[in-house]
Coordinates of C-alpha atoms in Angstrom, one line a residue:
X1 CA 100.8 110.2 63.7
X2 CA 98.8 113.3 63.7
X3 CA 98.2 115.0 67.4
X4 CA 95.2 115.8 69.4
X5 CA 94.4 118.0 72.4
X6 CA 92.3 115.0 73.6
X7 CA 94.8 113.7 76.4
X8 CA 95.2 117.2 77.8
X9 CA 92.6 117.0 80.7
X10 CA 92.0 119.7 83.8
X11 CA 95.0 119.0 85.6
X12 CA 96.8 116.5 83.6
X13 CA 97.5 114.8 80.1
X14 CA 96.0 111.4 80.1
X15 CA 95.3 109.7 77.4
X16 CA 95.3 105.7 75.2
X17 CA 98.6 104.8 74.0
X18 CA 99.7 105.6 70.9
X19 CA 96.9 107.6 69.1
X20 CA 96.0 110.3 71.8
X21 CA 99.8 109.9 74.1
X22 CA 102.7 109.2 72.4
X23 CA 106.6 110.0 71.8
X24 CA 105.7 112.8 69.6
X25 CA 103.9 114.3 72.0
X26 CA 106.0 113.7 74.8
X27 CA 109.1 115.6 72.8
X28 CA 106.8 118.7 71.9
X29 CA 105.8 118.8 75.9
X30 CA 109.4 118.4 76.2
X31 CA 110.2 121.3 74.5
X32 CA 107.1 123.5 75.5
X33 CA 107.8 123.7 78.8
X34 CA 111.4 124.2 78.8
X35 CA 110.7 127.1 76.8
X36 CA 107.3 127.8 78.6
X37 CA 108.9 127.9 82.0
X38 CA 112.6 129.1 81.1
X39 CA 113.7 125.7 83.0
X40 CA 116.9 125.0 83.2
X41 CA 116.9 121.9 85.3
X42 CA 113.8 119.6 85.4
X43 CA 113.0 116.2 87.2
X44 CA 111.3 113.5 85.4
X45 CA 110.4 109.9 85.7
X46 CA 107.9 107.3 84.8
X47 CA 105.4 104.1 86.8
X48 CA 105.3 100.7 85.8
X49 CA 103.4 101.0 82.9
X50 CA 105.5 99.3 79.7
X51 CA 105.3 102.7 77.3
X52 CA 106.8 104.7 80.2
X53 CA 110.7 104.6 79.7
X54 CA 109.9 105.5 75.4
X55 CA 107.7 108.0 76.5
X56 CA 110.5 109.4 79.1
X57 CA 113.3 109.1 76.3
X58 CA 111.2 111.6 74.1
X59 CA 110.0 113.9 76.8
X60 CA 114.1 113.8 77.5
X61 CA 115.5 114.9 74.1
X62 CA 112.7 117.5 74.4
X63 CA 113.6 119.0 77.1
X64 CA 117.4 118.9 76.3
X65 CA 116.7 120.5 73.1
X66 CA 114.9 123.2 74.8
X67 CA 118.1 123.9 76.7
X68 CA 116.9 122.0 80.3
X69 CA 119.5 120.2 82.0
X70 CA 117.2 116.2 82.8
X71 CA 117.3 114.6 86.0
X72 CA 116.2 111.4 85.7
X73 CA 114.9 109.4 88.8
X74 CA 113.8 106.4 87.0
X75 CA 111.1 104.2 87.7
X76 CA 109.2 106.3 90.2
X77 CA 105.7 106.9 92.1
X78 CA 104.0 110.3 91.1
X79 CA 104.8 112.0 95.0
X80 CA 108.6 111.0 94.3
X81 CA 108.6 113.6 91.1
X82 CA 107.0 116.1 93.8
X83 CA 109.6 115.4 96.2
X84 CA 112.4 116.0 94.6
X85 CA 111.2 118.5 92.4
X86 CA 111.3 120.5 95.5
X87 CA 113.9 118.9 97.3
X88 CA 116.5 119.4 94.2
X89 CA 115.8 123.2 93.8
X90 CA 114.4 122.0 90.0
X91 CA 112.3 124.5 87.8
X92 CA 109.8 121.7 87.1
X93 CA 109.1 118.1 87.3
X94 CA 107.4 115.7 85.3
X95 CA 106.0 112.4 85.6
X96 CA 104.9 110.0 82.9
X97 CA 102.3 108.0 84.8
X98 CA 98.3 107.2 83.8
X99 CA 97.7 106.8 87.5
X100 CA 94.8 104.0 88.0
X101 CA 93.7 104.0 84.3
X102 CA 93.5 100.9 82.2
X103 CA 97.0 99.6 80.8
X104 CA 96.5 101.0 77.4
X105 CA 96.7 104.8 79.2
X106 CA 99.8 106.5 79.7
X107 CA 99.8 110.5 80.0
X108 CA 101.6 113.3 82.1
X109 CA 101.4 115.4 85.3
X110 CA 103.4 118.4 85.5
X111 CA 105.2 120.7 87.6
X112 CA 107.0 123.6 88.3
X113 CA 109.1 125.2 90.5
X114 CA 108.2 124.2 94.3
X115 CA 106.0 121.2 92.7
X116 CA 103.5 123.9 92.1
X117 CA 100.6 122.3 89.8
X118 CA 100.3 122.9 86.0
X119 CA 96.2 122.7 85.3
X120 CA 93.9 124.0 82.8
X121 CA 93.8 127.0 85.4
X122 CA 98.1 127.5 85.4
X123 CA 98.9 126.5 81.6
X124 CA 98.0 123.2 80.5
X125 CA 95.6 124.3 77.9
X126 CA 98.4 126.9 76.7
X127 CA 100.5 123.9 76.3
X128 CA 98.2 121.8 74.4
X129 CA 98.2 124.6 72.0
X130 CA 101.5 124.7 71.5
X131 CA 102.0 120.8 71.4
X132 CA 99.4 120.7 68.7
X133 CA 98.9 123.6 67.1
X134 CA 103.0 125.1 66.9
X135 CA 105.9 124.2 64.6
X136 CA 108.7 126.4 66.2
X137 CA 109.9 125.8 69.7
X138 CA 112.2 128.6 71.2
X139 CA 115.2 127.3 73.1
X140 CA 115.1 128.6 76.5
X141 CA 118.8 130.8 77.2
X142 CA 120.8 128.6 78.8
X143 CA 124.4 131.1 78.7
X144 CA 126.9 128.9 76.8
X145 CA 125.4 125.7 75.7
X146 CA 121.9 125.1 73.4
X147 CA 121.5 121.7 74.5
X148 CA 121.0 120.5 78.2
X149 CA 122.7 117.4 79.7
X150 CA 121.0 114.3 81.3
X151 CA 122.1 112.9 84.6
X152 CA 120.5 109.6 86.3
X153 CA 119.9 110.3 89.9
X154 CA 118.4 108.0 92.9
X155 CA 116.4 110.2 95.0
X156 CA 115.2 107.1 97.0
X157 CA 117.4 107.3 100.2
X158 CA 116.3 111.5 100.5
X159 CA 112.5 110.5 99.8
X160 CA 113.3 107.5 102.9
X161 CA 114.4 109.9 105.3
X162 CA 111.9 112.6 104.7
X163 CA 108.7 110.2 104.7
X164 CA 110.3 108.7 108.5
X165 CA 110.1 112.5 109.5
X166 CA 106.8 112.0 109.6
X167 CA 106.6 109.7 112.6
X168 CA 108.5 108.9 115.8
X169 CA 109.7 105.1 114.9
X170 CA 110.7 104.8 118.7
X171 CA 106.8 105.2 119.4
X172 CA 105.9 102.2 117.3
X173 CA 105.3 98.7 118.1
X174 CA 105.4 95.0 116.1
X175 CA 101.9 95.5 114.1
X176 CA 100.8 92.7 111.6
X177 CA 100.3 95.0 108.1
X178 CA 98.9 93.0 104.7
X179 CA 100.4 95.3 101.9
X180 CA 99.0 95.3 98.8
X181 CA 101.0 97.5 95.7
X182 CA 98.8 95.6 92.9
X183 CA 102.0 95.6 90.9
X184 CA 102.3 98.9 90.8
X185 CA 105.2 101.1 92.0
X186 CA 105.0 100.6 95.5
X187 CA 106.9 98.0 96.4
X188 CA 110.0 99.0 96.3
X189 CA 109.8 102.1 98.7
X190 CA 107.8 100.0 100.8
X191 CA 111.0 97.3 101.0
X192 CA 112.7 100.7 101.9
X193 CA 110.4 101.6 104.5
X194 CA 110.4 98.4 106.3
X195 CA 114.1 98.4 107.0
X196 CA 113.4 100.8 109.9
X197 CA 109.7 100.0 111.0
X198 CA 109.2 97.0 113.5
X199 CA 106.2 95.5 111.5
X200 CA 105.7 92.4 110.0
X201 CA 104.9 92.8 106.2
X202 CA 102.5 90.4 104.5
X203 CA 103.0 91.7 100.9
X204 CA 100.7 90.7 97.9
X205 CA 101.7 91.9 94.2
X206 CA 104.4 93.7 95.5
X207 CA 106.9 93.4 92.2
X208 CA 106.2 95.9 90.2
X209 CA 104.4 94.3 86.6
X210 CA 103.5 97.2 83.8
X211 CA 101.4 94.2 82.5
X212 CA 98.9 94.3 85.4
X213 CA 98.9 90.8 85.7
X214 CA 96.1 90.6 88.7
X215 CA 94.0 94.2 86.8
X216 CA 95.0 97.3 86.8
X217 CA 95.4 98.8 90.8
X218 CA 93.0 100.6 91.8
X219 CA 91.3 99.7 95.1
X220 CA 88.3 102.0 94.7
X221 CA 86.8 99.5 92.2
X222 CA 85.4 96.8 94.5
X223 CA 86.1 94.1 92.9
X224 CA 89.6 94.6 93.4
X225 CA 89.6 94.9 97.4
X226 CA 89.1 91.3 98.6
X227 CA 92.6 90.3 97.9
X228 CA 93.9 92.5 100.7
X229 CA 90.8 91.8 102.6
X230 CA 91.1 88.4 101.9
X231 CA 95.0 88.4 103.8
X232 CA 93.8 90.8 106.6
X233 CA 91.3 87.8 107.7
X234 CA 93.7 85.0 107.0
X235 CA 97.0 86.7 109.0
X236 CA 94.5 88.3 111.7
X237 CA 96.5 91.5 110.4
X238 CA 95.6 94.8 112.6
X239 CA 96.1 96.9 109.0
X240 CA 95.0 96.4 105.3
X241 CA 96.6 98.9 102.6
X242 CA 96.3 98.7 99.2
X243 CA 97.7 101.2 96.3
X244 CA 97.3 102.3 93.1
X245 CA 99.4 102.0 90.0
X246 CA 101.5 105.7 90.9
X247 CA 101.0 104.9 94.6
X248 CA 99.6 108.7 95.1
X249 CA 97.1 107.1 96.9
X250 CA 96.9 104.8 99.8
X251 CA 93.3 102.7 100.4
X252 CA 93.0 101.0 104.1
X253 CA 91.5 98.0 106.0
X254 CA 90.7 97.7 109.4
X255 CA 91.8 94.7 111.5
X256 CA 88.5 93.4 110.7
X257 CA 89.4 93.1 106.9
X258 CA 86.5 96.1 106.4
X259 CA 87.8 98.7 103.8
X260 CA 87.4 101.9 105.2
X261 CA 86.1 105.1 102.9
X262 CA 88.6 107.2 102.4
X263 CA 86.4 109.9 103.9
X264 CA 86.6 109.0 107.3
X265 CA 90.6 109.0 107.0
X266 CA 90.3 112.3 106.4
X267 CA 88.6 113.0 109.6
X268 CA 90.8 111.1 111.5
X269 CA 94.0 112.3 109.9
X270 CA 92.6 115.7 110.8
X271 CA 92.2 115.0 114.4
X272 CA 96.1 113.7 114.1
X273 CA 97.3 117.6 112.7
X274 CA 95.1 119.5 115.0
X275 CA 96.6 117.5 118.1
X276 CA 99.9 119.0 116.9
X277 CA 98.6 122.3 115.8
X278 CA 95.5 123.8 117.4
X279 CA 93.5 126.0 115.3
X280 CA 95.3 124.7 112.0
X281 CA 93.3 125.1 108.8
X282 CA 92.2 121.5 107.0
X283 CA 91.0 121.5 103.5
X284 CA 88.3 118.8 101.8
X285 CA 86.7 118.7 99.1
X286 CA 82.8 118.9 98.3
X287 CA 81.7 115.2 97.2
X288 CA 81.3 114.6 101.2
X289 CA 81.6 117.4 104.2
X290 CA 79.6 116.4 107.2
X291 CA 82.0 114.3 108.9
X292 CA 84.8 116.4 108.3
X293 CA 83.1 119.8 108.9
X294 CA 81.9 118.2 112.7
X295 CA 85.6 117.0 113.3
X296 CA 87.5 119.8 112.3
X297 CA 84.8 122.4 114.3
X298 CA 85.4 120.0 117.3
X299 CA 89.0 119.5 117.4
X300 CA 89.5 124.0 117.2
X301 CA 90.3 123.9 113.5
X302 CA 89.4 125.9 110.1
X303 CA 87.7 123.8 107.8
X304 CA 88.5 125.0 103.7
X305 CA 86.1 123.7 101.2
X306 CA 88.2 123.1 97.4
X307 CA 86.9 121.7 94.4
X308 CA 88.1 118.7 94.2
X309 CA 91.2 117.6 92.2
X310 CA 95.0 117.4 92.7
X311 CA 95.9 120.7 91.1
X312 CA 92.9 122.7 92.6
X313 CA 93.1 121.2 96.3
X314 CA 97.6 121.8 95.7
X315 CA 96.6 125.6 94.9
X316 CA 93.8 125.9 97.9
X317 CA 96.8 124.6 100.2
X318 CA 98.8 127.5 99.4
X319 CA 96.6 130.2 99.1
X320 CA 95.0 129.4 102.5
X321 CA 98.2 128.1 104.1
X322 CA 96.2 124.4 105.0
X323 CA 98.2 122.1 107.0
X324 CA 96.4 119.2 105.9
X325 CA 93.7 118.5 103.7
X326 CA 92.4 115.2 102.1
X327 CA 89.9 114.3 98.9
X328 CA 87.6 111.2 99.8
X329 CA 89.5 109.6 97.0
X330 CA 92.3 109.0 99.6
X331 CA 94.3 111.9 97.9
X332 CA 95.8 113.4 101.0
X333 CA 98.2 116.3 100.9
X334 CA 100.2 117.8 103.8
X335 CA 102.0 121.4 103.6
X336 CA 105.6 119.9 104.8
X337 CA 105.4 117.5 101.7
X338 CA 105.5 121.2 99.3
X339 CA 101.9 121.2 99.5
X340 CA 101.6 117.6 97.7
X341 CA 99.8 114.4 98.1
X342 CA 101.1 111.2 99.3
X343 CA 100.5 107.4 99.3
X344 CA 102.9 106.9 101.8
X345 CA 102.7 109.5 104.7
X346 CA 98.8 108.7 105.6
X347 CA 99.8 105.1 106.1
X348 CA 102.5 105.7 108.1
X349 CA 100.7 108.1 110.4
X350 CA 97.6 106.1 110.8
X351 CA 100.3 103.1 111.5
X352 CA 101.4 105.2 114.6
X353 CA 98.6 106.4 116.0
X354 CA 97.7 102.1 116.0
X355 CA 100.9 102.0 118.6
X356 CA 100.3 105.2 120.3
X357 CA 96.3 105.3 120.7
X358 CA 95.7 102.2 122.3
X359 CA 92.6 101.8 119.6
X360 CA 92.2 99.1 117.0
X361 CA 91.3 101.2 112.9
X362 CA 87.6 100.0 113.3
X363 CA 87.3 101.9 116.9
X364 CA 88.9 104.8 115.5
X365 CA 86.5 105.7 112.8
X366 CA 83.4 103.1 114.0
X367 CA 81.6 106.5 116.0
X368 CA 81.9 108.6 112.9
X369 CA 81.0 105.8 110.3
X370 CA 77.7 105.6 112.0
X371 CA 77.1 109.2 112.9
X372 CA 77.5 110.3 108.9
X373 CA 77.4 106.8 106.5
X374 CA 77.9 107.4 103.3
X375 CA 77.3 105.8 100.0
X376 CA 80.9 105.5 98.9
X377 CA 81.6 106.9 95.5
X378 CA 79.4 105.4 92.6
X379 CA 80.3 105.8 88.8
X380 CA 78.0 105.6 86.5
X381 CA 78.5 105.9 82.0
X382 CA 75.8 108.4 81.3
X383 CA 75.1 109.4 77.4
X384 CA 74.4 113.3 78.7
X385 CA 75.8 114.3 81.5
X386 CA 74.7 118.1 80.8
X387 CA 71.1 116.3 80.9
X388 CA 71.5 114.2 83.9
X389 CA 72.4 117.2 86.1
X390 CA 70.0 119.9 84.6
X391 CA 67.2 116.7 85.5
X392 CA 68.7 115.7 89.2
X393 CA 68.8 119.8 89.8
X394 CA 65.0 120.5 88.8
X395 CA 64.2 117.5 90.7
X396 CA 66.1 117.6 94.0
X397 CA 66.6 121.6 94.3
X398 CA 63.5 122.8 95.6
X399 CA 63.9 122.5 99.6
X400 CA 67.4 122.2 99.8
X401 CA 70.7 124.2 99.6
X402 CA 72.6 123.8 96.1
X403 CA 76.3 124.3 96.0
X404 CA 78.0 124.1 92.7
X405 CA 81.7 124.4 93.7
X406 CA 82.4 120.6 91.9
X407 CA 79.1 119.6 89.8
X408 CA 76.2 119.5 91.9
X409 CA 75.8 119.3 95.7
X410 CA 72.5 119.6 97.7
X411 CA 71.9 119.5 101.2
X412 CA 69.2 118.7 103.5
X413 CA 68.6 118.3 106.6
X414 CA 69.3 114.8 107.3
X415 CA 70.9 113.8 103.9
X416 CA 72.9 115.6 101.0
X417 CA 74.6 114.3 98.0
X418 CA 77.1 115.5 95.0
X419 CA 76.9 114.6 91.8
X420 CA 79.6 115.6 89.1
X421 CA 81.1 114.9 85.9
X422 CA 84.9 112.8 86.4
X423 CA 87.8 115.1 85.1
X424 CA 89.5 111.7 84.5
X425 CA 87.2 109.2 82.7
X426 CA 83.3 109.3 81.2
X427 CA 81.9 108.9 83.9
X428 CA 79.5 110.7 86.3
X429 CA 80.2 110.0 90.3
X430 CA 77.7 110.4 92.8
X431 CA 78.7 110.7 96.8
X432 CA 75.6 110.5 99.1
X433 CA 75.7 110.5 103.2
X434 CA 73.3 111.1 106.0
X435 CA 72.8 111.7 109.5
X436 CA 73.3 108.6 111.3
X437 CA 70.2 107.1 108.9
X438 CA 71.2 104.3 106.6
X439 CA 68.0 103.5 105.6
X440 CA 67.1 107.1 104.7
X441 CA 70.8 106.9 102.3
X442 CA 70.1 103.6 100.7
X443 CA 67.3 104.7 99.9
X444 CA 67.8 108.0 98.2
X445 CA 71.1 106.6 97.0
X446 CA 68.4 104.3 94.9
X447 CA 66.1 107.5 93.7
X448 CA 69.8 109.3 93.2
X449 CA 70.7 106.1 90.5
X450 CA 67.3 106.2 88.6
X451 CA 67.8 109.7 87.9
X452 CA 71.6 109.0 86.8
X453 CA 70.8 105.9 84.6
X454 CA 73.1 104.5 82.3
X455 CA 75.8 101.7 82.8
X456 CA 78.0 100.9 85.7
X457 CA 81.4 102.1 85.8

């Protein structure tokens, strides 16, 4: 099957199984980066999807061939490949996982030593060419042997203990949680988790199904968040939390079954770290600021603005030494986790500070909802994105502030919005919030959309 450069995205390969990701490829990345990134020991695993394990078994004998000693983990979330990437002193990781793309996706995120991003910025593009375009792959010099080894590991228990680190479990008290994995790959390290938490779990899809036999997880899509919601209301739970498919994420509900933007977590979680660590820096990304910007000012912190994006936001961290910083995609990333973003720690902490606070979810972000509502994120299938933003831009510039860190932001007084092409998918998103007026949002939100056109996403 001939190869294309068409999976290879701006910070991973993702891509429709078997024409644009397939074994082939897999070996040749296999290769590549053992040579690319002399790596003598590399960590790799797969989600739920049902191409993983053959695409796994290639990237394997590639990277043996290249000379890398293969620890395989298994049947994994993406944060477990960053974990013990890091926590097994490995010169890479990689995980075979689409994330919350349809079933017929599979693809790749890399890593390298520390769990230090591979992007278009750090090497992915260099890869591609030498995936596609290259006939001849070096072997990296491993003294006394040309072909590395493959060893089966279970990094679950170490992943366990580091995620409880997070919180104190004496602190914490019987809560009612609905969990909701969408047969995706969290289910099992939650059934680890709850051996030494006091809630009570009400699970939903929790047995991991490649087949995606209820759609494929991913609770951003509304559609898809009424059967947590659904549970919530029906066990008069005091938390909702829904995943998707690599469980990098983590989606919540408050007591009163409302899903909560993933934007106001980040404030919140931000008020958590600067608690522990006055004048820590946070990092967020441009779709939507005001909310985080006020909280983080308040609180004695130093807000970072980063283009959105795992690998961008992961290389931010670093550079700027951010404790915490969070995407309002419900990516959240946290400098003791090597810089990486988690499905599982955000949960955990906003599941303490439930015991702890004395506040229900809804009381805890109900002030900020109303002082900056937002739009949540809209996706629309345009035919010219190029178009569509040169249009919005002529339109909308003249009187406000334009920012072009991530496509297209400009703020106003009372309103601002981003609009910008998805690094993912064919889609444009658009992200619109206010100051404390919802009928001003909805309607520029509207004038926003007529602008956009196109189909819905």
């Amino acid at each position: 099957m001939e190869l294309t450069k068409k999976a290879f995205k701006a910070y991973d390969v993702r891509g429709v199984v078997p024409t644009e990701v397939n074994a082939e490829m897999a070996y040749r990345v296999g290769r590549v980066f053992a040579a690319m990134f002399a790596a003598e020991k590399v960590v790799v695993g797969h989600d739920i999807r049902l191409s993983g394990r053959e695409l796994v078994d290639a990237l394997t004998e590639g990277l043996r061939h290249g000379g890398s000693d293969v620890i395989d983990i298994g049947q994994c979330g993406t944060e477990m490949i960053y974990f013990a990437t890091a926590h097994l002193d490995a010169d890479g990781g990689i995980m075979v996982t689409a994330s919350h793309n349809p079933a017929e996706y599979n693809g790749m995120k890399l890593v390298r030593r520390g769990a230090r991003p591979i992007s278009a910025d750090t090497g992915l593009m260099e890869i591609a060419d030498m995936v596609v375009d290259s006939k001849d792959f070096p072997h990296v010099k491993v003294p006394g042997k040309t072909e590395g080894a493959v060893r089966r590991y279970d990094i679950m228990p170490e992943y366990i203990e580091h995620l409880l680190g997070y919180i104190d479990i004496k602190a914490l008290k019987p809560l009612k949680i609905v969990a909701n994995p969408g047969n995706g790959g969290a289910g099992p390290v939650l059934n680890e988790l709850a051996k030494y938490l006091p809630f009570e779990f009400i699970k939903i899809n929790e047995i991991p199904d490649g087949t995606f036999p209820n759609g494929v997880p991913n609770p951003l899509l509304v559609p898809n968040r009424e059967a947590t919601a659904k549970l919530v209301r029906e066990y008069q739970a005091d938390l909702g939390m829904a995943w998707d498919g690599d469980f990098d994420r983590c989606f919540l509900f408050d007591e009163k079954a409302e899903f909560i933007e993933g934007y106001y977590i980040v404030g919140l979680l931000a008020e958590v770290f600067l608690r522990k660590q006055p004048g820590a820096k946070i990092m967020y990304d441009p779709r939507l600021t005001w909310n985080t910007q006020e909280v983080v000012d308040a609180a004695g912190g130093v807000a970072v603005r980063c283009k959105s994006g795992h690998a961008f936001m992961k290389e931010c961290m670093r550079a700027n030494e951010v404790l915490y910083g969070g995407e309002m995609s419900a990516h959240h990333y946290f400098k003791d986790f090597s810089y990486c973003d988690s499905g599982m720690i955000p949960w955990l902490l906003v599941a303490e500070l439930l015991c702890t606070g004395g506040k229900t979810l809804s009381e805890l972000v109900e002030a900020r909802m109303e002082k900056f509502p937002c739009s949540g994120e809209i996706n629309r299938k345009v035919e010219d994105s190029a178009a569509v933003l040169a249009a919005i831009e002529a339109e909308h510039a003249p009187g406000g502030q334009v920012d072009k860190l991530d496509g297209l932001s400009i703020d106003y007084a009372d309103w601002r919005f981003n609009v910008r092409v998805s690094n993912t998918e064919p889609v444009m998103r658009l992200n619109v919030e206010s100051r404390g007026d919802k009928k001003l949002l909805a309607e520029k939100t509207a004038e926003l959309l007529e602008l956009i056109g196109g189909e819905e996403a």
